[in-house]
């Protein structure tokens, strides 16, 4: 009877470790699902606020961009098992966002010194502060959706 109990305990430990592995896998998928859901909701709220008023959309876009940058860092650090396409999409997003922020930061820093540039940027203000970031945001929504689908 004691031997039976020992085998039974070993079997239960094996079963619980299998369940633990399954729950970790499901938790990983749930995390990607949650990130994708939050991302789509924030993107949709930003679009809705843009239809209400440009100022509201810009405020929401700031938060959307912050959330997406955090999510992209989480995805790039935490999920090492992404396939090649997903990793490439994530790298493209991170590089594009970094270049955009650097160029925007440089232009804002040079704002007072370059009068002609100010006139050009003033004409392209909506392109530089609204349209380009929303294109980057929609690309990240697409990327997280594809990662969710593949996992």
Short mmCIF file of C-alpha atoms in Angstrom, two decimals:
data_model
loop_
_atom_site.label_atom_id
_atom_site.label_comp_id
_atom_site.label_asym_id
_atom_site.label_seq_id
_atom_site.Cartn_x
_atom_site.Cartn_y
_atom_site.Cartn_z
CA UNK A 1 0.00 0.00 0.00
CA UNK A 2 2.88 2.37 0.77
CA UNK A 3 4.43 1.63 -2.63
CA UNK A 4 1.11 2.35 -4.28
CA UNK A 5 0.90 5.64 -2.42
CA UNK A 6 4.41 6.57 -3.57
CA UNK A 7 3.56 5.81 -7.19
CA UNK A 8 0.34 7.71 -6.84
CA UNK A 9 2.17 10.77 -5.49
CA UNK A 10 4.71 10.62 -8.34
CA UNK A 11 1.92 10.37 -10.87
CA UNK A 12 0.13 13.35 -9.33
CA UNK A 13 3.35 15.38 -9.47
CA UNK A 14 3.75 14.52 -13.13
CA UNK A 15 0.14 15.44 -13.84
CA UNK A 16 0.47 18.77 -12.00
CA UNK A 17 3.67 19.59 -13.91
CA UNK A 18 1.87 18.86 -17.20
CA UNK A 19 -0.96 21.15 -16.12
CA UNK A 20 1.56 23.79 -15.13
CA UNK A 21 3.19 23.65 -18.55
CA UNK A 22 -0.22 23.82 -20.25
CA UNK A 23 -1.32 26.74 -18.10
CA UNK A 24 1.92 28.60 -18.84
CA UNK A 25 1.40 28.10 -22.55
CA UNK A 26 -2.19 29.26 -22.28
CA UNK A 27 -1.11 32.19 -20.14
CA UNK A 28 1.42 33.21 -22.80
CA UNK A 29 -1.28 33.11 -25.46
CA UNK A 30 -3.64 34.98 -23.16
CA UNK A 31 -1.03 37.68 -22.66
CA UNK A 32 -0.64 38.17 -26.41
CA UNK A 33 -4.42 38.13 -26.72
CA UNK A 34 -4.70 40.76 -23.98
CA UNK A 35 -2.01 42.98 -25.54
CA UNK A 36 -3.75 42.73 -28.90
CA UNK A 37 -7.15 43.55 -27.39
CA UNK A 38 -5.85 46.56 -25.45
CA UNK A 39 -4.00 47.78 -28.54
CA UNK A 40 -7.07 47.55 -30.77
CA UNK A 41 -9.25 49.26 -28.14
CA UNK A 42 -6.81 52.15 -27.67
CA UNK A 43 -6.43 52.56 -31.44
CA UNK A 44 -10.23 52.59 -31.89
CA UNK A 45 -10.71 55.12 -29.08
CA UNK A 46 -8.08 57.36 -30.69
CA UNK A 47 -9.85 57.21 -34.06
CA UNK A 48 -13.20 57.99 -32.41
CA UNK A 49 -11.70 60.94 -30.54
CA UNK A 50 -10.21 62.25 -33.80
CA UNK A 51 -13.71 62.31 -35.28
CA UNK A 52 -14.95 64.26 -32.26
CA UNK A 53 -12.14 66.79 -32.36
CA UNK A 54 -8.52 67.02 -33.43
CA UNK A 55 -7.29 68.08 -29.99
CA UNK A 56 -8.91 65.05 -28.34
CA UNK A 57 -7.42 62.78 -30.96
CA UNK A 58 -3.94 64.21 -30.43
CA UNK A 59 -4.18 63.70 -26.68
CA UNK A 60 -5.36 60.11 -27.15
CA UNK A 61 -2.65 59.55 -29.76
CA UNK A 62 0.03 60.48 -27.22
CA UNK A 63 -1.25 57.78 -24.85
CA UNK A 64 -1.69 55.30 -27.69
CA UNK A 65 1.90 55.82 -28.81
CA UNK A 66 3.19 55.41 -25.27
CA UNK A 67 1.23 52.20 -24.78
CA UNK A 68 2.37 50.81 -28.11
CA UNK A 69 6.03 51.52 -27.42
CA UNK A 70 5.76 49.75 -24.06
CA UNK A 71 3.96 46.81 -25.71
CA UNK A 72 6.59 46.55 -28.44
CA UNK A 73 9.36 46.45 -25.84
CA UNK A 74 7.45 43.80 -23.88
CA UNK A 75 6.95 41.72 -27.02
CA UNK A 76 10.57 42.01 -28.11
CA UNK A 77 11.95 41.07 -24.68
CA UNK A 78 9.44 38.53 -23.44
CA UNK A 79 8.58 36.50 -26.49
CA UNK A 80 11.73 34.95 -27.84
CA UNK A 81 9.79 32.31 -29.76
CA UNK A 82 8.21 34.64 -32.30
CA UNK A 83 8.58 33.49 -35.87
CA UNK A 84 10.80 35.35 -38.33
CA UNK A 85 7.98 37.41 -39.88
CA UNK A 86 6.71 38.59 -36.51
CA UNK A 87 10.21 39.54 -35.35
CA UNK A 88 10.79 41.41 -38.62
CA UNK A 89 7.50 43.31 -38.27
CA UNK A 90 8.35 44.21 -34.68
CA UNK A 91 11.84 45.41 -35.64
CA UNK A 92 10.40 47.49 -38.52
CA UNK A 93 7.96 49.12 -36.10
CA UNK A 94 10.63 49.85 -33.51
CA UNK A 95 13.07 51.30 -36.07
CA UNK A 96 10.36 53.38 -37.78
CA UNK A 97 9.12 54.76 -34.48
CA UNK A 98 12.65 55.55 -33.32
CA UNK A 99 13.47 57.37 -36.56
CA UNK A 100 10.20 59.31 -36.40
CA UNK A 101 10.78 60.38 -32.79
CA UNK A 102 14.40 61.36 -33.47
CA UNK A 103 13.50 63.43 -36.54
CA UNK A 104 10.60 65.07 -34.72
CA UNK A 105 12.82 65.82 -31.72
CA UNK A 106 15.53 67.32 -33.93
CA UNK A 107 13.00 69.45 -35.80
CA UNK A 108 11.45 70.70 -32.58
CA UNK A 109 14.94 71.47 -31.23
CA UNK A 110 15.81 73.43 -34.37
CA UNK A 111 12.42 75.16 -34.56
CA UNK A 112 13.69 78.62 -33.54
CA UNK A 113 16.80 78.52 -35.72
CA UNK A 114 15.35 77.58 -39.06
CA UNK A 115 12.64 79.98 -40.14
CA UNK A 116 12.18 78.43 -43.57
CA UNK A 117 11.90 74.99 -42.05
CA UNK A 118 9.25 76.30 -39.67
CA UNK A 119 7.16 77.49 -42.62
CA UNK A 120 7.45 74.08 -44.30
CA UNK A 121 6.65 72.19 -41.10
CA UNK A 122 3.75 74.51 -40.37
CA UNK A 123 2.21 73.55 -43.70
CA UNK A 124 2.87 69.86 -43.03
CA UNK A 125 1.88 70.00 -39.37
CA UNK A 126 -0.94 67.46 -39.63
CA UNK A 127 1.22 65.07 -41.59
CA UNK A 128 4.04 65.26 -39.06
CA UNK A 129 2.03 65.13 -35.83
CA UNK A 130 -1.08 63.14 -36.74
CA UNK A 131 -0.92 61.14 -39.94
CA UNK A 132 2.55 59.58 -39.65
CA UNK A 133 2.02 58.47 -36.02
CA UNK A 134 -1.38 56.97 -36.91
CA UNK A 135 0.21 55.06 -39.80
CA UNK A 136 2.82 53.71 -37.37
CA UNK A 137 0.05 52.86 -34.89
CA UNK A 138 -1.99 51.00 -37.48
CA UNK A 139 1.10 49.05 -38.49
CA UNK A 140 1.61 48.03 -34.86
CA UNK A 141 -2.06 47.00 -34.57
CA UNK A 142 -1.52 44.83 -37.65
CA UNK A 143 1.69 43.40 -36.14
CA UNK A 144 0.11 42.47 -32.80
CA UNK A 145 -2.89 40.96 -34.57
CA UNK A 146 -0.61 38.78 -36.71
CA UNK A 147 1.39 37.71 -33.63
CA UNK A 148 -1.89 36.82 -31.91
CA UNK A 149 -3.04 34.81 -34.94
CA UNK A 150 0.24 32.91 -35.20
CA UNK A 151 0.27 31.97 -31.54
#
